[in-house]
Coordinates of C-alpha atoms in Angstrom, one line a residue:
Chain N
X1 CA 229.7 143.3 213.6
X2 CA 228.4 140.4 211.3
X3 CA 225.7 139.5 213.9
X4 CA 224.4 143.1 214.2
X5 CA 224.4 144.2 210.5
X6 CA 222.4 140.3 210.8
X7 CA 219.8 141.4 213.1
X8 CA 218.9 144.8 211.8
X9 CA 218.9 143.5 208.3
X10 CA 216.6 140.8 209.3
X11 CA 214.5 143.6 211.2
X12 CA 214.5 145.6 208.3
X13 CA 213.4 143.1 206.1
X14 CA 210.3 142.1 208.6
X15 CA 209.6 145.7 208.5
X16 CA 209.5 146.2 204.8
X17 CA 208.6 142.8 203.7
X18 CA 206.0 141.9 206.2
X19 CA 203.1 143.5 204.6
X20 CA 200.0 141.7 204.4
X21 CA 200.8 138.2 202.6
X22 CA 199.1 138.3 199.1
X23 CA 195.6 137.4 198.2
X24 CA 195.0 133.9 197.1
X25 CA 191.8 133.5 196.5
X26 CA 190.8 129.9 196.6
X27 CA 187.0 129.5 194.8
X28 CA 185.2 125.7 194.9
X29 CA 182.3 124.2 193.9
X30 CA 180.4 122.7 197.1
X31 CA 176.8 120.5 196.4
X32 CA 174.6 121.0 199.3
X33 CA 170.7 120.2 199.3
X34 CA 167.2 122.2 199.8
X35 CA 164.4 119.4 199.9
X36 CA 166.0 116.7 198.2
X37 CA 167.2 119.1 195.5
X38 CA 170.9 119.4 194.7
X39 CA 172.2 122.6 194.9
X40 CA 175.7 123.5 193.0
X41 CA 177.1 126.8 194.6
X42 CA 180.3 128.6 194.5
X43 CA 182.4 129.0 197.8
X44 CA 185.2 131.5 197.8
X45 CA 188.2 132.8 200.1
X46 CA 191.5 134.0 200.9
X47 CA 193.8 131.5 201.9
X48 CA 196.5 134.0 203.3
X49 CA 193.4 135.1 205.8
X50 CA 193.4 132.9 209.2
X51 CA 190.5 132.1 211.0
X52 CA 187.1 132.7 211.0
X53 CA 185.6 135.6 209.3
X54 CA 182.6 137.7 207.8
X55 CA 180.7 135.5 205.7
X56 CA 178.8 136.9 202.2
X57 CA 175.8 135.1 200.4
X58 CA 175.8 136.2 196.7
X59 CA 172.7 135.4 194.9
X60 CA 173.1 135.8 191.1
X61 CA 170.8 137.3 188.3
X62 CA 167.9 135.2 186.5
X63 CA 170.5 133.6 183.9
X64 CA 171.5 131.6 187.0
X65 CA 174.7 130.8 188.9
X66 CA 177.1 132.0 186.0
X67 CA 180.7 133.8 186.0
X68 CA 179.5 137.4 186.6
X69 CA 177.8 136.0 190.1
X70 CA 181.6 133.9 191.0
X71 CA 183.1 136.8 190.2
X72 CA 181.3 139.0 192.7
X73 CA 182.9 136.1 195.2
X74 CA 186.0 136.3 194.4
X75 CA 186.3 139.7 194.9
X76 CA 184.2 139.5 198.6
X77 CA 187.2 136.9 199.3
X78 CA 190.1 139.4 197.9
X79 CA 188.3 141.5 200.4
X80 CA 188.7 139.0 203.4
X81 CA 185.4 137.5 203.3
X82 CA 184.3 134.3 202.7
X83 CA 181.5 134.1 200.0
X84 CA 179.2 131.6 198.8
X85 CA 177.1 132.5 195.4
X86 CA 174.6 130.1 195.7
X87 CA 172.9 128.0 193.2
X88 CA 168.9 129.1 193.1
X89 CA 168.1 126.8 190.1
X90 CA 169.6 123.8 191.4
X91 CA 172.3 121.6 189.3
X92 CA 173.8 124.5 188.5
X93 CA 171.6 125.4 186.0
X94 CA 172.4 128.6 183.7
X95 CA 171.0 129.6 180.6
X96 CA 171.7 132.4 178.2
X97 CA 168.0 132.3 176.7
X98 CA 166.1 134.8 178.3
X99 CA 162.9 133.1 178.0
X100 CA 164.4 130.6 179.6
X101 CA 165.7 132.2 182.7
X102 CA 162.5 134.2 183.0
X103 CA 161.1 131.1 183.1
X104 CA 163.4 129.6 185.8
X105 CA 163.0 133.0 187.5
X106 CA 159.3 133.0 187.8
X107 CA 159.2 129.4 189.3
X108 CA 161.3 130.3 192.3
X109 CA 159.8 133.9 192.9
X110 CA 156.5 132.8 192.7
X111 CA 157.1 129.9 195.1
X112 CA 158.7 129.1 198.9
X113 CA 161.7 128.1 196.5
X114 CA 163.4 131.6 196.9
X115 CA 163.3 131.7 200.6
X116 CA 163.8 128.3 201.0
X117 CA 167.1 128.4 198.8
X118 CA 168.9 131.6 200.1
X119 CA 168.4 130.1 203.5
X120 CA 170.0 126.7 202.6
X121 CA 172.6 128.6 200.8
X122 CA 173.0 130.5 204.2
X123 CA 172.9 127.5 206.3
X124 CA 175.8 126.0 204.3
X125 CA 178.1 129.8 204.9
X126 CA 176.8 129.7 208.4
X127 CA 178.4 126.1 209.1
X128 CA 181.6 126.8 207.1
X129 CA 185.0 126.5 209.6
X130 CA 186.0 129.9 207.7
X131 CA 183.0 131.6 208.4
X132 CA 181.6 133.6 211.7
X133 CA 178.2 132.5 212.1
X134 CA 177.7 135.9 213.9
X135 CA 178.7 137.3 211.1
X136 CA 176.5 137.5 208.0
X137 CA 175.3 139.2 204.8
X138 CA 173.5 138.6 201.7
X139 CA 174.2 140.6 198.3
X140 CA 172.3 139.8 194.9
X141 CA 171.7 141.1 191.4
X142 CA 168.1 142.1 189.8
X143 CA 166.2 138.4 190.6
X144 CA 169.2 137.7 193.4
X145 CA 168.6 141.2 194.6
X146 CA 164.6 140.1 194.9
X147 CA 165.6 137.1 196.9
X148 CA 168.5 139.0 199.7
X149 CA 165.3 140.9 200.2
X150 CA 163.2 137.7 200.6
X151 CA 165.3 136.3 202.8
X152 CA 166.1 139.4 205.2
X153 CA 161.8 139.3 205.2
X154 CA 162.0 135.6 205.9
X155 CA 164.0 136.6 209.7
X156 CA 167.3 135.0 208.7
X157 CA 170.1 135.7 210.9
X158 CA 172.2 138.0 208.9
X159 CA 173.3 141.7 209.6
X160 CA 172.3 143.3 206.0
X161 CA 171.2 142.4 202.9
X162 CA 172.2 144.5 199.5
X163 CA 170.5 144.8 196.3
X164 CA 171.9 145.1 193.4
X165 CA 169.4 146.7 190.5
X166 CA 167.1 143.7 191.8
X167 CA 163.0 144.0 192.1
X168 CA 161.5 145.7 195.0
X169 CA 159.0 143.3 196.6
X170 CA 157.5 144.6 199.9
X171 CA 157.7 142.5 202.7
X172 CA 154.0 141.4 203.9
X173 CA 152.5 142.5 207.0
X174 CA 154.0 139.1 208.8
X175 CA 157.3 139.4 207.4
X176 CA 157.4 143.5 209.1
X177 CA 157.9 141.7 212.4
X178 CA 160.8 139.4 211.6
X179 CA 162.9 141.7 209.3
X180 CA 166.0 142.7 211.5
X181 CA 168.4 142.7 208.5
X182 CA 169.7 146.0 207.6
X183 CA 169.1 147.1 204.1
X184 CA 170.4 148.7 201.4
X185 CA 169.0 149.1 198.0
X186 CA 171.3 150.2 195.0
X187 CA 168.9 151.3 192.4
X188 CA 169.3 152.6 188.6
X189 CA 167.1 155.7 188.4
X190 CA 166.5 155.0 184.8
X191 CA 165.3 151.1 185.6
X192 CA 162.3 150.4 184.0
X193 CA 162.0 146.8 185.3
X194 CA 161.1 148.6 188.6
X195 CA 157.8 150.5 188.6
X196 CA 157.3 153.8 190.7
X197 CA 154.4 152.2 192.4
X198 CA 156.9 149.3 193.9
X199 CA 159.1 152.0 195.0
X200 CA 156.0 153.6 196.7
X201 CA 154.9 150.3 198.1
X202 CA 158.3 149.2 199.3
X203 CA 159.5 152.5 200.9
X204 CA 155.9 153.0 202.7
X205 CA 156.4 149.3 203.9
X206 CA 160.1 149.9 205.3
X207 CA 158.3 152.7 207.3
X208 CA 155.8 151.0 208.5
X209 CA 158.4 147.9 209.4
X210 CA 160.8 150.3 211.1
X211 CA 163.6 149.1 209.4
X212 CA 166.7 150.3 209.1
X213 CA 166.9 151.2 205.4
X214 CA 168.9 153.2 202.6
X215 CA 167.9 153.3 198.7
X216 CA 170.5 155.1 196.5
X217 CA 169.5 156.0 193.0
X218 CA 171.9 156.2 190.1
X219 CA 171.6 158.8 187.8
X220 CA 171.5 157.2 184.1
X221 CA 171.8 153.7 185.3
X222 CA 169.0 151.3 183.9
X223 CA 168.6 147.6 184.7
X224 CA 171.6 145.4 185.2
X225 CA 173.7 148.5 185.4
X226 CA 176.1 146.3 187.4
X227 CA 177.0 143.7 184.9
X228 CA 179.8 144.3 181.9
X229 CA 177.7 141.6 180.2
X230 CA 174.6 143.6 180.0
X231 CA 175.7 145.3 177.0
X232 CA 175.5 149.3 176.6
X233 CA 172.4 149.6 175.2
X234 CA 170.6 151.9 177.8
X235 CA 167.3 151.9 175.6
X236 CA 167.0 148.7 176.0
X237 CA 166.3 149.3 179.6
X238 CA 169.4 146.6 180.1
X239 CA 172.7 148.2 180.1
X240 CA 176.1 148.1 181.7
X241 CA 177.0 151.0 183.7
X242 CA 180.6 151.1 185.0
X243 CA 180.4 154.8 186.9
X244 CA 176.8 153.2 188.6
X245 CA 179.1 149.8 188.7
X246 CA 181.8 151.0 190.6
X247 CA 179.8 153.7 192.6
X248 CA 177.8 150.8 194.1
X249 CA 180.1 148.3 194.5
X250 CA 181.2 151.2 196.9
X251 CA 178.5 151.5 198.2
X252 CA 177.9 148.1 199.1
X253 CA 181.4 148.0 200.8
X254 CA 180.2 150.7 203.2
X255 CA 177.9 149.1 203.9
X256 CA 179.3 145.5 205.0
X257 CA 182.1 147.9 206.5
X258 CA 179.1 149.4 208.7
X259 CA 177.6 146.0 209.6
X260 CA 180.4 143.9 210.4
X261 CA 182.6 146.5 212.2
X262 CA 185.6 146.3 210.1
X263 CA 188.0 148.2 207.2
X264 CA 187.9 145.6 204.6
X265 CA 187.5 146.4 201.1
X266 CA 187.8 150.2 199.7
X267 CA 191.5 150.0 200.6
X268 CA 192.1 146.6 198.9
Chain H
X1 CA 230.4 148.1 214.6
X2 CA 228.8 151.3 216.3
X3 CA 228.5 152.9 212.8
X4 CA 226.3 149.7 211.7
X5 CA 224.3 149.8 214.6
X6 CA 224.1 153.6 214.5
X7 CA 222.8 153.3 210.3
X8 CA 220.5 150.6 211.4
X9 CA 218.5 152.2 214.1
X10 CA 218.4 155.3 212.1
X11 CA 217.1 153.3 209.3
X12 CA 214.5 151.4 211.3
X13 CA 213.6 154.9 213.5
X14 CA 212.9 156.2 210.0
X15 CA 210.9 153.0 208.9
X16 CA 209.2 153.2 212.8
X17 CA 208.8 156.6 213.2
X18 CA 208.7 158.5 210.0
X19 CA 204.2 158.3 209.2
X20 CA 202.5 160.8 208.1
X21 CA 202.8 163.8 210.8
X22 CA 199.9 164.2 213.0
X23 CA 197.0 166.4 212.1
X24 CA 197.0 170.5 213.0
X25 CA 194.2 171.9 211.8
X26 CA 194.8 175.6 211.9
X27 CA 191.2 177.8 211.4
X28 CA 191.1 181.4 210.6
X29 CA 188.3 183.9 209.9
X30 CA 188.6 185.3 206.3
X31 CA 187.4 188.4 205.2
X32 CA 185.9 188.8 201.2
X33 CA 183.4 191.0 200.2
X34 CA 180.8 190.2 197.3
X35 CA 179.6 193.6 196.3
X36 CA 180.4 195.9 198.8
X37 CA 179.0 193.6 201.4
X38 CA 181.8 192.6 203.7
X39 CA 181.9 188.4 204.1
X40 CA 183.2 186.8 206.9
X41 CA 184.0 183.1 206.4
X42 CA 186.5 180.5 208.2
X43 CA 189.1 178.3 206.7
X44 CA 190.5 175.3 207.3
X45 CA 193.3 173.3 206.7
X46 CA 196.5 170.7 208.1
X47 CA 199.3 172.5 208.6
X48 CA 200.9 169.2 208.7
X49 CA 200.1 168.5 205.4
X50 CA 202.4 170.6 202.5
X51 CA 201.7 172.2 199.5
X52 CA 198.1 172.7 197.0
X53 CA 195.5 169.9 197.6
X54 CA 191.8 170.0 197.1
X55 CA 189.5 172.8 198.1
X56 CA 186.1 171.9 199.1
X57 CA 183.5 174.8 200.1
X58 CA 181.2 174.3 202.9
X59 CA 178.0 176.1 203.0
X60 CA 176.1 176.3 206.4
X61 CA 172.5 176.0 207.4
X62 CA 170.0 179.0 207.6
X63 CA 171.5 180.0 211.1
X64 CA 174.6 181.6 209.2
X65 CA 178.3 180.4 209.8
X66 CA 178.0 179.1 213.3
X67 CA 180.1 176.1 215.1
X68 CA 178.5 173.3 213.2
X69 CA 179.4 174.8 209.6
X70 CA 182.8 175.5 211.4
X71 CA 183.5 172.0 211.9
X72 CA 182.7 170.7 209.0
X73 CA 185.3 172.9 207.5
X74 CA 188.1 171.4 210.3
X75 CA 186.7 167.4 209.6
X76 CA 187.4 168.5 205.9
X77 CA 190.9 169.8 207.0
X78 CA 191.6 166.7 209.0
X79 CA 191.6 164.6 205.8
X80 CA 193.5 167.1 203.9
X81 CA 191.6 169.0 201.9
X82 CA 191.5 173.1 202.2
X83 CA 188.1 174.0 203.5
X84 CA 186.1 177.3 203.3
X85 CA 183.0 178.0 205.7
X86 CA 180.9 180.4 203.7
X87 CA 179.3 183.6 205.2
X88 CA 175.9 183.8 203.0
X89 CA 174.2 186.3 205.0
X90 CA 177.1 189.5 205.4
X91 CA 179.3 190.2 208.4
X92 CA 179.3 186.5 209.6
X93 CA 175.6 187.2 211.4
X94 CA 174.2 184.3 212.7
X95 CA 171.2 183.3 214.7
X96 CA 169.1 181.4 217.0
X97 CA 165.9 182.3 215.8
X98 CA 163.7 180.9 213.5
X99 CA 161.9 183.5 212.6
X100 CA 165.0 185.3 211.5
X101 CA 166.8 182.6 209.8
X102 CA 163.2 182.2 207.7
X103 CA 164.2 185.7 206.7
X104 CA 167.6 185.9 206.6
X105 CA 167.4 182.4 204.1
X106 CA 164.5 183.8 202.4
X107 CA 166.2 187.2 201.4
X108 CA 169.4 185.2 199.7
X109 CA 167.4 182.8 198.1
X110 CA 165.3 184.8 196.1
X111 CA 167.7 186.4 194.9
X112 CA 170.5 186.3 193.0
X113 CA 172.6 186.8 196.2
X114 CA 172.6 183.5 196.7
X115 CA 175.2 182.3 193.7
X116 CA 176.9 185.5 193.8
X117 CA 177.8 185.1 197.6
X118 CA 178.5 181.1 196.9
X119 CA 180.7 182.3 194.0
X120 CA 182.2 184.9 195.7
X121 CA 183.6 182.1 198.3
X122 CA 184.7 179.9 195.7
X123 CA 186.8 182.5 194.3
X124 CA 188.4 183.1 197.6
X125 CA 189.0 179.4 198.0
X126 CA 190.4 179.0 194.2
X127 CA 192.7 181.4 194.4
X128 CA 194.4 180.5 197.9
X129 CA 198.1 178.9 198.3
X130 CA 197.0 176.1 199.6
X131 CA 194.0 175.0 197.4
X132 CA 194.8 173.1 193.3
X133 CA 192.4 175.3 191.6
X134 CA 191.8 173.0 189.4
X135 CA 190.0 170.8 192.4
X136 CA 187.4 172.0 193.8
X137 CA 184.0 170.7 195.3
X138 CA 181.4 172.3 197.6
X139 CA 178.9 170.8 200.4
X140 CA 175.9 172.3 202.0
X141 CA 173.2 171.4 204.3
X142 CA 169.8 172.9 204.4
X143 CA 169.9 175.7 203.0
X144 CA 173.5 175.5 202.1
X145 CA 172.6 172.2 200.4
X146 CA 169.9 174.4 198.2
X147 CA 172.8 176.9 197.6
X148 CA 175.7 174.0 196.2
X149 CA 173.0 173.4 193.8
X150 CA 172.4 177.1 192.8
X151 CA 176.3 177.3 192.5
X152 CA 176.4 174.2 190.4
X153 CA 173.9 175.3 188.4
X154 CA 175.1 179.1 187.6
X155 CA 178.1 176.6 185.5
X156 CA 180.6 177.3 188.4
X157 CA 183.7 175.4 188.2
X158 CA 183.6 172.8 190.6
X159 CA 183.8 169.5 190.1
X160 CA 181.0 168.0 192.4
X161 CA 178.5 169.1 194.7
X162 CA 176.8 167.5 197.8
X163 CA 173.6 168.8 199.5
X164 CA 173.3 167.5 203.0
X165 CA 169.5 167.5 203.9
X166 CA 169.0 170.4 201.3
X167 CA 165.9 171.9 199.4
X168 CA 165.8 170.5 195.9
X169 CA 165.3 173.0 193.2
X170 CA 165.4 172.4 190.0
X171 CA 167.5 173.9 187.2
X172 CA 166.2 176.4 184.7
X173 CA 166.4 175.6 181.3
X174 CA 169.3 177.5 181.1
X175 CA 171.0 176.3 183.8
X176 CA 171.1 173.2 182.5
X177 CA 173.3 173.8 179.4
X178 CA 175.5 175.2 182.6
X179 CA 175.8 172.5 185.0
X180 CA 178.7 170.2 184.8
X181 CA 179.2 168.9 188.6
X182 CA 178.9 165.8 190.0
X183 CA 175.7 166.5 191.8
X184 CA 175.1 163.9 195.6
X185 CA 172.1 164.5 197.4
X186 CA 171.9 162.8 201.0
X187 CA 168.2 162.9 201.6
X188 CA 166.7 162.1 204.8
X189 CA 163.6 160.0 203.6
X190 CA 161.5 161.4 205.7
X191 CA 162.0 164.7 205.7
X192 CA 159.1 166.9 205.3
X193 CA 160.3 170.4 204.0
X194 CA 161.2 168.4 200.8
X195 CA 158.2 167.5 199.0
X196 CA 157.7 164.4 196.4
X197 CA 156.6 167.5 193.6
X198 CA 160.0 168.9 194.5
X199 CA 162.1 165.5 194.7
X200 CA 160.2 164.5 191.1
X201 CA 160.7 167.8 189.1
X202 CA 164.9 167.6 190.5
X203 CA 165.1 164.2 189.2
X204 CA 163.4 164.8 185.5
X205 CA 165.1 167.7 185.7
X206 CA 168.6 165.5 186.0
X207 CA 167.8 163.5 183.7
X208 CA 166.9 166.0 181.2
X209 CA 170.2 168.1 181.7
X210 CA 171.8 164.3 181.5
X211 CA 173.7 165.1 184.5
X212 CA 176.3 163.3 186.5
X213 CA 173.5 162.6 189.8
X214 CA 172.9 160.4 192.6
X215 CA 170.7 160.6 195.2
X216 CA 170.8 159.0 198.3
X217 CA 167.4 158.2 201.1
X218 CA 168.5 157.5 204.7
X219 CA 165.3 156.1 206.2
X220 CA 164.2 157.4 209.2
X221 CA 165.8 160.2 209.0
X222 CA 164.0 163.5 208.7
X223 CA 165.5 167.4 208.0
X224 CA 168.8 168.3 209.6
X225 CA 169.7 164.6 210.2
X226 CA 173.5 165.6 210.1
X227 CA 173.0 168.2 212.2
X228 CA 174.0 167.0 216.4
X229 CA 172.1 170.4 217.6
X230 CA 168.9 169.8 215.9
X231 CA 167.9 167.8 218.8
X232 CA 166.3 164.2 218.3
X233 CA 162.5 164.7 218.4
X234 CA 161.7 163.8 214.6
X235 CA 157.9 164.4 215.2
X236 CA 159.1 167.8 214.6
X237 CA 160.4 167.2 211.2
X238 CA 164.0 168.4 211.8
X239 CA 165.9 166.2 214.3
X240 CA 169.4 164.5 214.5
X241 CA 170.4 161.4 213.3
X242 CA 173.6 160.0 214.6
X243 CA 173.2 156.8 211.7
X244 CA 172.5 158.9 209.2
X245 CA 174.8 161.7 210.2
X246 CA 177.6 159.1 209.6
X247 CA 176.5 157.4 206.8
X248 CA 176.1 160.9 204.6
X249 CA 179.8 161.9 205.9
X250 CA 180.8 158.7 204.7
X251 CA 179.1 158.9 201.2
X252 CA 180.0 162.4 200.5
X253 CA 183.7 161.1 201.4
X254 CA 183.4 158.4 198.8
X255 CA 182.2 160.8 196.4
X256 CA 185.3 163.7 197.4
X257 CA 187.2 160.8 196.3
X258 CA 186.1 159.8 193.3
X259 CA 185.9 163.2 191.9
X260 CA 189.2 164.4 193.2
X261 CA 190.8 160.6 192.7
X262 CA 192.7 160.3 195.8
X263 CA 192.0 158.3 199.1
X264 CA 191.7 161.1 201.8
X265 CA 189.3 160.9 204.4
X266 CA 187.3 157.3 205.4
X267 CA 190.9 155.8 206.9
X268 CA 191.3 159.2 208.9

């Protein structure tokens, strides 16, 4: 009798205990380098996941590679991903001065630097043991949202890119041909940092590109809609949002549900 | 020691075996009438599943109540919710033609027969056994996407619309003291029978009622992108969409959720 009561209690206790072990998320600096530059990004994942899996790029805002943009790993890993917020500044660098960042923000954009340092972000995520190099995506807020886009127009291997309340740049006549990337752009409809001629521009240019392509405005949202930090000021144009927040984070998991083939997030 | 076993394995059949039953959607014409006018519409719901639960309208395309409206309504069932098929035009007609839908459309919507039938459903669907009164959404595509509007805009108490390839009209200036739903619109970004005038005078129109609004652009997609029997020439300005078909069905069940808080549908 012992050894039965045994057995079915140990069944029992597989059946009700063996759920999926817990998240541990496990986050990291690594120090990688773009042309001699040293680059400080932040790698995140979930320990209690095996094996290789989908990996996520996360390119921050124009203050730099702060907490808001290691917090958008995290959760990718409590998801099952492995992320990587990379570092576009290099060092590290983050500021809290906004002439500053503008600063740091206009160099990059306005030079190879934001191709060039997305795709050695990617190369590092791509070469990871927890990562499927079949398997990638790029999400980034307002200047990070600029540069997934600059990156999917650059021809980089990965499945999608999503912008967060970033600028709409439209990709050049040369870049039409190697865009493959899926995209998605998450938009606050109130954003005045994004002009309704760059809309135009960038909509007619995703036409003429064939790509495959989804814009979703948020009613009420303005710029940085995504970020607690961004105060709740919407008349300064810069405001927190959580319904737009949540909505696209949403969104965005849709999305990277659609691309890699999977159920992770929404549930988690 | 048969006792234990006997406990055990019905403990662990119950664990095993005891899910969620399977799905039976059970469909049934309903018969209302909106002003003398006889209505025929079709509901929906899981007889599996017990008790009140959501109640989401579905409105059909100009063709009147045919198959495609119809199985909306049972998808909707399959994840739970109570689903009503409206009949907009009387005595369930439908057609084939264009011509006559043209009319048929045109008749309703300029006049006030288009809320009154769309409220007239809603009170059907409220006031069934099966439906939480106090939860209650409607969808629409085409025209029926024009109509949600209308409905949300005569004040009527549902808690979100979504407009599946739909005409965008605004709301009067009295409407807008009215309008409390969630309002989704799943836009095909090319579609032709909505014109940027119309798309720009809905939007400051949103903003000025300071509704609850998204708006969503599939690119590539043109009118009646949901819509498997619209065939798939899109030089014609109405074809099918299989991508964006899915994608809308996805967004409008991320939307059901929010506004209804509960996590039917996307797992199903």
């Amino acid at each position: 009798m012992k050894w039965t009561m045994a057995l079915c209690l140990a069944i029992l206790s597989l059946l009700v205990l063996d759920g999926p072990a817990p998240a541990k998320v496990v986050g990291q600096t690594v120090e990688y380098r773009q042309n001699g530059t040293l680059l400080k990004g932040y790698l995140a994942y979930d320990d209690a996941v095996k094996g290789r899996r989908p990996g996520v790029l996360v390119v921050h805002e124009f203050w730099g590679l702060n907490d808001f943009a290691r917090q958008r790993a995290d959760k990718l890993a409590e998801m099952g991903y492995t992320a990587l917020a990379v570092d576009m500044y290099g060092e590290g660098k983050v500021t809290r001065d906004r002439a500053e960042a503008t600063k740091l923000a206009g160099h990059v954009r306005s030079t190879p630097l934001m191709r060039e340092r997305a795709q050695a972000g990617l190369k590092v995520l791509r070469k990871h043991n927890l990562v499927d190099p079949q398997r990638l995506a790029a999400i980034g807020f307002c200047f990070g949202g600029t540069t997934v886009l600059e990156l999917a127009y650059s021809g980089a291997d990965v499945k999608g890119v999503v912008s967060f309340h970033g600028g709409l740049t439209a990709p050049k006549p040369e870049d039409r041909k190697r865009l493959k990337a899926k995209i998605l752009i998450l938009h606050g409809a109130e954003d005045p940092h994004v002009k309704a001629e760059e809309i135009k521009a960038f909509q007619e240019a995703m036409r003429q590109a064939g790509a495959d392509w989804q814009m979703i405005y948020y009613g009420g949202a303005v710029h940085s809609f995504a970020n607690p930090e961004a105060g709740r000021d919407k008349s300064s144009g810069v405001a927190y949002d959580p319904k737009a927040a949540a909505r696209s984070w949403q969104h965005m998991q849709l999305s990277l549900q659609e691309i890699f083939q999977n159920k992770m997030g929404l549930d988690g």
